[in-house]
XYZ file of C-alpha atoms in Angstrom:
563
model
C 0.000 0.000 0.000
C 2.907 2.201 1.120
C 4.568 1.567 -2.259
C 1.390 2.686 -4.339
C 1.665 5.991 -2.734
C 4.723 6.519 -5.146
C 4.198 4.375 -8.331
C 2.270 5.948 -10.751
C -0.333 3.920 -12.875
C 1.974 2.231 -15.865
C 3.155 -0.968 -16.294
C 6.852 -0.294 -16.883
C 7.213 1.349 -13.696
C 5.371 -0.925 -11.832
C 6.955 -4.082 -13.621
C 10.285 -2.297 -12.504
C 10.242 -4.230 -9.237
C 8.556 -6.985 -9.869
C 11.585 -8.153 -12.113
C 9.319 -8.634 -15.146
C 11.326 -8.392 -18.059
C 8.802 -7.745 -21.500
C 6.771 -4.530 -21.701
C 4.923 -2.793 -24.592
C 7.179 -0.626 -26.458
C 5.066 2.332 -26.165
C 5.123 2.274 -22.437
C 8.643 1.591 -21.932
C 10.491 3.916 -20.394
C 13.105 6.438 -22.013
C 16.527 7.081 -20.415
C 18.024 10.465 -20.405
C 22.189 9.524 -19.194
C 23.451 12.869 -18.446
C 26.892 13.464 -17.550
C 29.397 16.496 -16.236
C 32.588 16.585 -17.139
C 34.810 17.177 -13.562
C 31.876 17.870 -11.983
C 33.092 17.377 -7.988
C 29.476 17.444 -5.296
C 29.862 21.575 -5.347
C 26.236 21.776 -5.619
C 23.052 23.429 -3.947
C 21.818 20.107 -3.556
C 25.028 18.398 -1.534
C 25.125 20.835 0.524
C 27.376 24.034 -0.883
C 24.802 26.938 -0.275
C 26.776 29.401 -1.664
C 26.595 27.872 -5.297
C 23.960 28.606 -7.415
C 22.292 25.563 -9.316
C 19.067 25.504 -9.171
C 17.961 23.382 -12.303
C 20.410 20.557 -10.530
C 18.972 21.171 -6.889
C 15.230 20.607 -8.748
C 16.334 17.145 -9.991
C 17.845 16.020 -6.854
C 14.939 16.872 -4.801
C 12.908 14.556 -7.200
C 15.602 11.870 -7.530
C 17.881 9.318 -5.028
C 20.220 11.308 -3.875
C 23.281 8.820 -3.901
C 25.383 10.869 -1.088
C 29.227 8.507 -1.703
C 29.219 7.932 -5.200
C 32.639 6.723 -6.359
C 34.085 6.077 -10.082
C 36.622 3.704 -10.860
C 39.698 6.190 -11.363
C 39.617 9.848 -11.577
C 40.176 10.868 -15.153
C 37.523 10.936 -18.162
C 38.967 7.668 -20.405
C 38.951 5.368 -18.138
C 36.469 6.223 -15.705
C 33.579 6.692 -18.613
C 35.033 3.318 -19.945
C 34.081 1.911 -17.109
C 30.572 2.931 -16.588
C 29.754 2.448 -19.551
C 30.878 -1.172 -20.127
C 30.314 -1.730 -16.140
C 33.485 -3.115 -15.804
C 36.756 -2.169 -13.747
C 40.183 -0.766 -15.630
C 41.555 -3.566 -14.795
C 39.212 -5.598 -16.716
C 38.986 -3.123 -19.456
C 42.878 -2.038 -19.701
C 42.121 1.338 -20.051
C 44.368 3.770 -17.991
C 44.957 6.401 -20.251
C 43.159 8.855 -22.893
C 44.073 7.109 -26.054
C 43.730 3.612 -25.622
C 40.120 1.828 -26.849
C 38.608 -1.276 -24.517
C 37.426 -2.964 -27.539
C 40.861 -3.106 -28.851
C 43.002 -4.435 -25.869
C 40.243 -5.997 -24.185
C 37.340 -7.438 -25.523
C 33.785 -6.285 -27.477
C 32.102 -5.766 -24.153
C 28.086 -4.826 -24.269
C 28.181 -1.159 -23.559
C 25.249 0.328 -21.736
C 23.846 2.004 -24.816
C 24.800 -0.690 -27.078
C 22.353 -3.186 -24.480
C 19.738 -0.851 -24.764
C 19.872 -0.397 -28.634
C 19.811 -3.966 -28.922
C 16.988 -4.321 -27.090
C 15.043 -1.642 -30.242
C 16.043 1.609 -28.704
C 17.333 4.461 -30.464
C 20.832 5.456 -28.802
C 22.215 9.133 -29.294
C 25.276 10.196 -28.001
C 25.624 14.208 -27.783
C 28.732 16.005 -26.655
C 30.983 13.997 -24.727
C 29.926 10.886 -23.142
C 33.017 7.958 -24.360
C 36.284 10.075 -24.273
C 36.079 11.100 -27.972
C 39.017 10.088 -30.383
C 41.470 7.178 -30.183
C 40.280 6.230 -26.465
C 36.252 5.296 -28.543
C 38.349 4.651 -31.826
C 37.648 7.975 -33.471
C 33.279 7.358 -33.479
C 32.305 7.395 -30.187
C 31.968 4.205 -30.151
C 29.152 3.766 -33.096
C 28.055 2.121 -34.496
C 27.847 -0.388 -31.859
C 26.585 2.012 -29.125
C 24.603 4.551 -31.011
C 21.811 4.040 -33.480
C 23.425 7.356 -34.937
C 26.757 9.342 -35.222
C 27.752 11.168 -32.136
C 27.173 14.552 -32.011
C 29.503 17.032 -31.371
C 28.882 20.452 -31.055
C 30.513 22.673 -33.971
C 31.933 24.861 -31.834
C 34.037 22.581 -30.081
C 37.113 22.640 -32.833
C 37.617 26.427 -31.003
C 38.387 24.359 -27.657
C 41.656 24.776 -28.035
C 42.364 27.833 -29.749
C 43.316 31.964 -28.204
C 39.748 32.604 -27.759
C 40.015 34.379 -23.983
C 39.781 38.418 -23.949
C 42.629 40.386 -22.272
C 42.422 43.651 -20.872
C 44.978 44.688 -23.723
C 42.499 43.333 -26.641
C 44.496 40.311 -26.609
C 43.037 36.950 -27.013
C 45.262 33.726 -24.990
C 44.101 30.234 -24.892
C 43.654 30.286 -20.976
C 42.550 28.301 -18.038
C 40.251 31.076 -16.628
C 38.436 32.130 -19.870
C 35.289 33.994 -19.522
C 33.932 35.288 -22.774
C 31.198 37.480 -24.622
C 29.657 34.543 -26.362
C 28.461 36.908 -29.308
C 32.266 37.538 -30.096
C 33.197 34.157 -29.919
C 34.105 31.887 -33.454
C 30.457 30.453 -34.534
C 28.840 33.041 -31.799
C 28.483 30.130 -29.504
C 29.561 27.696 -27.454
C 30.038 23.920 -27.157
C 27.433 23.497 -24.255
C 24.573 25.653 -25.791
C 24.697 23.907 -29.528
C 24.986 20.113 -27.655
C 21.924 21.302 -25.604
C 20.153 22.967 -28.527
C 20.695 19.533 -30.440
C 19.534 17.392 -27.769
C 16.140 19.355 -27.297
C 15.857 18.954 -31.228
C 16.306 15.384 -30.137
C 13.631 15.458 -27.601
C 11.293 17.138 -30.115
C 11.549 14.779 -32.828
C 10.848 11.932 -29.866
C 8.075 13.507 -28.830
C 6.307 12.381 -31.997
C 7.688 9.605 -33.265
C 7.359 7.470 -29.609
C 10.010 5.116 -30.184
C 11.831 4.719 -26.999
C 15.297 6.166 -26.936
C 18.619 6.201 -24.849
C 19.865 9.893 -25.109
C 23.376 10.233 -23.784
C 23.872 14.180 -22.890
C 27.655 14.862 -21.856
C 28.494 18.489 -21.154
C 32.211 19.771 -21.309
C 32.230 22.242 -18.534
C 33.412 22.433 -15.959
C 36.170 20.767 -17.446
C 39.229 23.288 -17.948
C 39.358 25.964 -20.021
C 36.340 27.642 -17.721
C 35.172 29.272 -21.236
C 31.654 30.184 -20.022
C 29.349 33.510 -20.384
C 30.834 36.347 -18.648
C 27.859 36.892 -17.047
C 27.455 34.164 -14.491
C 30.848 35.651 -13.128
C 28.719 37.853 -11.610
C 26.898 34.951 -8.902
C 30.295 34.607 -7.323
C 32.113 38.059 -6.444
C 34.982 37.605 -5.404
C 34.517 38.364 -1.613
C 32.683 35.346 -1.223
C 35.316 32.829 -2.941
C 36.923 30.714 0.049
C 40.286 29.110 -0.544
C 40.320 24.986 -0.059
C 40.947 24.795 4.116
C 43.541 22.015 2.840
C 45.997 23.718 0.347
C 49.528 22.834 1.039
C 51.335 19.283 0.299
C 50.353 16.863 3.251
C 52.485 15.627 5.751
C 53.668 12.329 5.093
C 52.156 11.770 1.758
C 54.198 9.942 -0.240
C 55.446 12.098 -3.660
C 53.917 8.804 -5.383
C 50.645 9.882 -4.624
C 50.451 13.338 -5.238
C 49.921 14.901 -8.966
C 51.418 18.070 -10.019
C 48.602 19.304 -12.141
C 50.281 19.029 -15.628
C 46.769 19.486 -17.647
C 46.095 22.584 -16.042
C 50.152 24.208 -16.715
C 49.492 24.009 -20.511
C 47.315 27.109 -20.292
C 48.242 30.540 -21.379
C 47.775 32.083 -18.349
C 49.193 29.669 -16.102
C 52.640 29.662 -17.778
C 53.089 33.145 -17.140
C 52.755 32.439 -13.263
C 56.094 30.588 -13.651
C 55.040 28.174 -10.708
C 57.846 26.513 -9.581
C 57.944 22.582 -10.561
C 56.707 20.070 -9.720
C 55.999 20.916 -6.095
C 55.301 24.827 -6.657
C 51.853 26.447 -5.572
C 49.062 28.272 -7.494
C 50.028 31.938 -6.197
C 47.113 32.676 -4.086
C 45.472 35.263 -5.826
C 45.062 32.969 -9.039
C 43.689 30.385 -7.185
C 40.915 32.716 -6.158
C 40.259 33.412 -9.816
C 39.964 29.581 -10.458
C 37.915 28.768 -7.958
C 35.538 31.530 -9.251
C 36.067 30.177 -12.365
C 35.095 26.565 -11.730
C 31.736 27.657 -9.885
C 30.803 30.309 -12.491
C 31.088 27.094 -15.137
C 28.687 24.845 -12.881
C 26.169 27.314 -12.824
C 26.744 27.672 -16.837
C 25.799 24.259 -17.078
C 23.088 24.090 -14.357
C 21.570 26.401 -17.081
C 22.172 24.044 -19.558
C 20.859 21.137 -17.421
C 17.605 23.137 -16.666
C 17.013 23.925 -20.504
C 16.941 20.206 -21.501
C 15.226 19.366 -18.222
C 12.266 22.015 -19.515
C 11.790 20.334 -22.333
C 11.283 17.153 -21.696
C 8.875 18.036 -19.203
C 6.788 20.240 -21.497
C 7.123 17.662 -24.327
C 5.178 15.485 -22.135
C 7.957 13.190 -21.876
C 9.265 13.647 -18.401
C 6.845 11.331 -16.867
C 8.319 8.428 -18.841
C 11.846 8.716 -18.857
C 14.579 7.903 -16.046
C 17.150 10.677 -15.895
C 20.747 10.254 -14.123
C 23.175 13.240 -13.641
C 26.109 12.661 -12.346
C 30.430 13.293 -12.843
C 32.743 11.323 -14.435
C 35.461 11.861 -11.570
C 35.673 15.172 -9.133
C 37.806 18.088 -9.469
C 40.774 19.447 -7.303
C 40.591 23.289 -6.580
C 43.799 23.605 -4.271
C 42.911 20.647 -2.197
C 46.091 19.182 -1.106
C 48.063 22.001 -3.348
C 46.757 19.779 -6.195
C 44.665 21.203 -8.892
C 42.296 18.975 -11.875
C 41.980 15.171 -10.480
C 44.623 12.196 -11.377
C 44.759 11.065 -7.812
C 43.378 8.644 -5.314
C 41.907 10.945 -3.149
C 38.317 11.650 -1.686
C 37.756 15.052 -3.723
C 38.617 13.028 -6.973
C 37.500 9.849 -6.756
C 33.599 11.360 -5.369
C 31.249 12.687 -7.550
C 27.680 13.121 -7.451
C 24.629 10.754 -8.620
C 21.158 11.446 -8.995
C 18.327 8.699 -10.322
C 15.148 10.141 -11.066
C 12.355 7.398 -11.699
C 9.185 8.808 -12.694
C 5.986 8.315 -10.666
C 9.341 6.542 -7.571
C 11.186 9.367 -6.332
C 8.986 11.774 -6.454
C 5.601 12.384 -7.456
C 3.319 13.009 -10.822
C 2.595 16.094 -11.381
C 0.604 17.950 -14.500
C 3.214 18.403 -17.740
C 5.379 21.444 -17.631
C 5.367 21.182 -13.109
C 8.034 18.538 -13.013
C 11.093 20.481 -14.262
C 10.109 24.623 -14.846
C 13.311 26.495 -15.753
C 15.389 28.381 -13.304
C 16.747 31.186 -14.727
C 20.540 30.937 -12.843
C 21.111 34.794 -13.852
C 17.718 35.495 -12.379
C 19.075 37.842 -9.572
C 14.924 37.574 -7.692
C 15.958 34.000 -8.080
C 14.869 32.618 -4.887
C 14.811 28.897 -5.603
C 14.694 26.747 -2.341
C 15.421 23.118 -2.552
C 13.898 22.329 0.328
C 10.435 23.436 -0.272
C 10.973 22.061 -3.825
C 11.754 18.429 -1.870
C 8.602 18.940 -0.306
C 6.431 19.218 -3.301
C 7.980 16.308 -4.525
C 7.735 13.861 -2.020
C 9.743 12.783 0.527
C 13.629 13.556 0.431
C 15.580 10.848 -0.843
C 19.074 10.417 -0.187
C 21.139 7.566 0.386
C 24.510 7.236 2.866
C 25.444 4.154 1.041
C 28.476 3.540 -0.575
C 27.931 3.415 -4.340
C 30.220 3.353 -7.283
C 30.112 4.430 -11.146
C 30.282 0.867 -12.081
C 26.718 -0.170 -10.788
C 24.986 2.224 -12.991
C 25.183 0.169 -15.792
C 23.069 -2.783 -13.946
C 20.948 -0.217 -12.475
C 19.178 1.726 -15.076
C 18.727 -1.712 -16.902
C 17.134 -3.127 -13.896
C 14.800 0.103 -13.851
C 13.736 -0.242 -17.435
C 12.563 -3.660 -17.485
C 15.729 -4.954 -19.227
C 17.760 -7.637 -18.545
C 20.440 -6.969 -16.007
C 23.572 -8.168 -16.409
C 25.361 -10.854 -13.983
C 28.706 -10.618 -12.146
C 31.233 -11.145 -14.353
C 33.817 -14.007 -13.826
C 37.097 -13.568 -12.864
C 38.205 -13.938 -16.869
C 35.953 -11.712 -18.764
C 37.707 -10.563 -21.705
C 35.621 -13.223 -23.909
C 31.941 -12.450 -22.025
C 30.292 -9.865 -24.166
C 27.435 -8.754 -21.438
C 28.078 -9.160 -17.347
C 29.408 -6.243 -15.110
C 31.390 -5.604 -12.232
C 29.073 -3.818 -10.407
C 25.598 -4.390 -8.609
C 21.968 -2.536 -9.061
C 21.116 -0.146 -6.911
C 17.464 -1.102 -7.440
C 17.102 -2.530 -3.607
C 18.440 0.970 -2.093
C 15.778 2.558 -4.293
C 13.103 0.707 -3.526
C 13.398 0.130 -0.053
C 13.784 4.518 -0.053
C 10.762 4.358 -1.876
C 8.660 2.088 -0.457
C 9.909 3.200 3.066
C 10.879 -0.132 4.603
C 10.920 -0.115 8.146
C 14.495 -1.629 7.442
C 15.816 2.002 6.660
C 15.819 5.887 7.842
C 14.739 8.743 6.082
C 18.684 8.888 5.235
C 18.842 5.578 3.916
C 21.381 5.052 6.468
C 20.111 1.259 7.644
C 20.029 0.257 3.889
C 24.013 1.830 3.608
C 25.151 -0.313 6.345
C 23.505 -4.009 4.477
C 25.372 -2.274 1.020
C 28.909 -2.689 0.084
C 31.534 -2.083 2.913
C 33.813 -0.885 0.998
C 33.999 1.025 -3.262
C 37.538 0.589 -5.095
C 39.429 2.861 -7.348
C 42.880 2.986 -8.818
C 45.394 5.558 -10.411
C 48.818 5.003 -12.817
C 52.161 6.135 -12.269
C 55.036 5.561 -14.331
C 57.155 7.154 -11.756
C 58.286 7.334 -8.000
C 58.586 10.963 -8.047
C 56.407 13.326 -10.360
C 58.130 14.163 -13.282
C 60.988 12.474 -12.321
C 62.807 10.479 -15.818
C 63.069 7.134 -14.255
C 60.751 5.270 -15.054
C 58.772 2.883 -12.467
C 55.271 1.535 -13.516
C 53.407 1.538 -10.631
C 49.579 1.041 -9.678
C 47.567 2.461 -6.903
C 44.898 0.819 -5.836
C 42.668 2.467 -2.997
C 39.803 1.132 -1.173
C 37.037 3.825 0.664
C 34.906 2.432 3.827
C 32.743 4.387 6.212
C 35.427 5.060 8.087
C 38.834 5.023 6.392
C 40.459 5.272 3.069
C 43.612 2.953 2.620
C 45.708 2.988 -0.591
C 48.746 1.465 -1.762
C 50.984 2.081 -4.561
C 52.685 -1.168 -6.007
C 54.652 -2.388 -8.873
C 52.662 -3.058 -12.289
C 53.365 -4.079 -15.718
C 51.126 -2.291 -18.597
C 52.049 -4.946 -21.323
C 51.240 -8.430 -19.317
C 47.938 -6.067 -16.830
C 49.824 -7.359 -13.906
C 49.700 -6.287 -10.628
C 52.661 -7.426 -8.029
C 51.555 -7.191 -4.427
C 54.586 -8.258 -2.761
C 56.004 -5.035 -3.761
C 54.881 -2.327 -2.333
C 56.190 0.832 -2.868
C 53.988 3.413 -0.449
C 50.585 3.236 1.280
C 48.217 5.851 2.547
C 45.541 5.608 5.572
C 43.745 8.473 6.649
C 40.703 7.814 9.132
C 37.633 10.496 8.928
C 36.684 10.273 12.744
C 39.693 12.963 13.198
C 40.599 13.811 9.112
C 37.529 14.193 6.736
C 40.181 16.053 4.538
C 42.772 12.902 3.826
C 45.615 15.322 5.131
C 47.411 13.372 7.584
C 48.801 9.560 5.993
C 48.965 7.785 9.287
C 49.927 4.313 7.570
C 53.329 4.364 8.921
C 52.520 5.978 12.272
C 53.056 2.340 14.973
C 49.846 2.999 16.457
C 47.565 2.060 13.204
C 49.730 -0.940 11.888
C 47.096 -3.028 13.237
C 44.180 -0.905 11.491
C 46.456 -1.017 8.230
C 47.136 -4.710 7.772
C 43.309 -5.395 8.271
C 42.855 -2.661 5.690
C 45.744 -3.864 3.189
C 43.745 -7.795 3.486
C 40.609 -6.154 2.957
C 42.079 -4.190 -0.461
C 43.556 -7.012 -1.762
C 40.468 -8.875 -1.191
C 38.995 -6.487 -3.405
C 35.601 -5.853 -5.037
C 34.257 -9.613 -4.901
C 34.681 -9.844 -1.632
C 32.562 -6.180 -0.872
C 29.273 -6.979 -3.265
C 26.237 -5.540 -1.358
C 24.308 -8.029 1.203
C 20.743 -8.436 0.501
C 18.587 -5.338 1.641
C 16.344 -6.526 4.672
């Protein structure tokens, strides 16, 4: 009875969690897969009041808020390689921005290629697979998408001197705030991928076919090229520095990343930062930190404008929408700026699942997802009272990880989900190496007396522990010998434990008896990861508990049964 409350009248939603696997075409549910390039939980909805993102904060409040979402390693290749396919890099031997799964691995079922072949049409707009050599120069089609990728035309200008100085200049820089009118094409990459995709969503709208529309947006990935305007929702006076930005204590120089994408930039060079260990000067890393909100709330625009239309096309009450990053972002955490590490900040991103007529519910077309105009200064948007109109907040404490989307949204539209892969996979086309997140859902949803409002109860009967890993080909950053090296690192409630041991890229061989550093920082007395205590006598115990548990690995932590 409880459960009807939520479910609204159709059979794919209801057949949803009854495991049923064969619905009508015309009522089966569309999926709308966005994701945010570097997009770290600096959001109304996670808790960051001071940043502006309303269209986001609307979704969450109508979605599962998954609080510890974790991908598989912190850079866009590899981690999006492994959502997709639902596999591990170590399964899919992809570590870098160039290499392609299919051809060093195997021709794994991607998540859009499983729902194409079950007679959806797949679309792929902006950047969802890394594009180029790392999807083998198509985005992976034509075995994901039913059509080409799109890709905005303005993105060839990515990389060109397209950033206004004071002097009339133009530089290709980091911190790159532009009149969009003056830029080349009079646009920008975000805008024409979102301007497609609601073309997209209007040609759906009639037709009825059920689709799979993969949205990927390229801020705030670096350059911050966004509309000068939204630099105005973040004056400087109320930028903070990160409370953690010098080089830890004890960290090992293994572990730490000296922020080589972001030196590349025009701007940046003429800072002459002293390398590799050399800090941001402080009044640039104001400007970057500006910089990286004012892009968010550029694509919480974005976000809001495709979120309007499917509503008012009358096709928000049958689609399931995720949102969340492909890795986080460092903004002087740790002295470290972009991701390529093992730590918290980039490792976490957020996750929302919207299910329509589950997390929140039906409401008459057009009241599901209004626009929030972001430069709206009268913008009072509260996500609280928005919560409350929905339904009941919904937000898990469990730990989650990239990998189990791919079983996930096939469990919530009726398709078949895939089983655990075995330890050799390379020659199974369709299984994953993560688990649905179906029996958090629906125990949220249903309100089981086995969980909290939180979801806390249901956390604690999930999986102890979520797994990630980071390359190095050297001991010391940017030092010429080479070592390959691996580090693996393994998050719990209550500690994150890492260590960095010898590899070989040609056999995909990892050598635990040599160990070349380890990490341990425990959140009752460091949330930030600033103090490695893995050496420290008093936590040798904790550590070799930890260091069995790691090498134990992901089999060993798959989610108990919900109660």
């Amino acid at each position: 009875m409880i459960m009807a409350a939520f479910v609204f009248a159709t059979s794919v939603v209801v057949l949803l969690f009854i495991g049923a696997q064969a619905v009508d075409e015309s009522s089966r549910p569309n999926v709308l897969f966005l994701v945010v390039d570097d997009l770290r939980p600096k959001l109304g909805c996670y808790g960051e009041s001071n940043m502006v993102t309303p269209n986001i904060d609307q979704l969450a409040a109508k979605s599962v808020r998954f609080q510890w979402t974790y991908v598989q390693q912190a850079v866009c290749s590899p981690s999006r390689t492994s959502f997709l396919t639902g596999r591990r890099p170590d399964t899919t031997r992809v570590f870098d921005l160039v290499t392609y799964f299919r051809r060093v691995a195997g021709n794994f079922t991607t998540l859009p290629q499983h729902f194409k072949n079950q007679g959806y049409l797949t679309q792929s707009v902006g950047k969802i697979f890394h594009p180029g050599s790392a999807s083998g120069f198509t985005d992976d089609y034509p075995y994901s998408w039913t059509y080409p990728a799109y890709h905005a035309p303005t993105k060839k200008y990515t990389s060109k001197k397209i950033c206004p100085e004071p002097d009339g200049s133009l530089t290709h820089s980091a911190v790159c705030p532009v009149d969009v009118r003056k830029v080349p094409g009079g646009s920008l990459p975000d805008i024409q991928n979102t301007d497609f995709t609601i073309q997209f969503l209007k040609n759906r709208s009639e037709d009825h076919k059920p689709f799979f529309l993969g949205m990927g947006y390229h801020r705030p990935h670096l350059p911050f090229a966004y509309p000068r305007e939204y630099l105005d929702l973040y004056p400087m006076s109320k930028i903070h520095l990160a409370p953690n930005p010098y080089y830890p204590p004890w960290l090992p120089e293994v572990a730490w990343s000296p922020y080589g994408e972001l030196k590349h930039y025009d701007d940046i060079k003429t800072l002459n930062i002293t390398e590799p260990f050399g800090l941001v000067p402080v009044d640039y890393q104001y400007k970057l930190r500006q910089s990286y909100s004012a892009a968010t709330s550029y694509t919480d625009a974005q976000v809001g404008r495709v979120l309007q239309a499917l509503d008012e096309l009358g096709l928000a009450d049958n689609t399931i929408i995720t949102l969340h990053g492909d890795h986080g972002w460092q903004l002087g955490d740790h002295g470290e700026w972009c991701k390529h590490t093992n730590f918290d900040i980039a490792t976490r991103i957020p996750m929302l699942i919207y299910v329509p007529g589950v997390t929140a519910k039906r409401v008459p077309r057009g009241k599901t997802f209004p626009y929030h105009d972001v430069l709206d200064k009268r913008l009072k948007f509260q996500p609280e009272v928005a919560a409350t109109e929905a339904g009941p907040v919904l937000a898990s404490d469990a730990l989650v990880e990239a990998v189990d989307l791919y079983a996930t949204i096939s469990e919530l539209a009726g398709l078949e989900v895939p089983s655990t892969c075995p330890n050799d996979s390379l020659h199974v086309a369709f299984c994953t190496e993560g688990s649905s997140l179906v029996p958090i859902i629906k125990n949220l949803t249903m309100k089981s007396p086995a969980v909290t409002s939180s979801g806390r109860d249901v956390a604690m009967t999930w999986k102890p522990a979520v797994f990630s890993q980071y390359p190095r080909y050297t001991l010391v950053p940017e030092s010429h010998v080479k070592t390959p090296i691996m580090g693996y690192t393994m998050r719990t409630y209550e500690h994150r434990y890492t260590e960095w041991i010898a590899y070989d890229f040609q056999t995909y061989q990892a050598d635990w008896d040599k160990v070349y550093a380890r990490e341990l920082y425990v959140y009752a007395s460091d949330p930030d990861e600033d103090l490695n205590v893995a050496e420290v006598p008093a936590f040798q115990e904790l550590a070799r508990a930890l260091s069995r548990q790691l090498r134990d690995g992901w089999r060993k932590a798959l989610p108990r049964p919900a109660v």
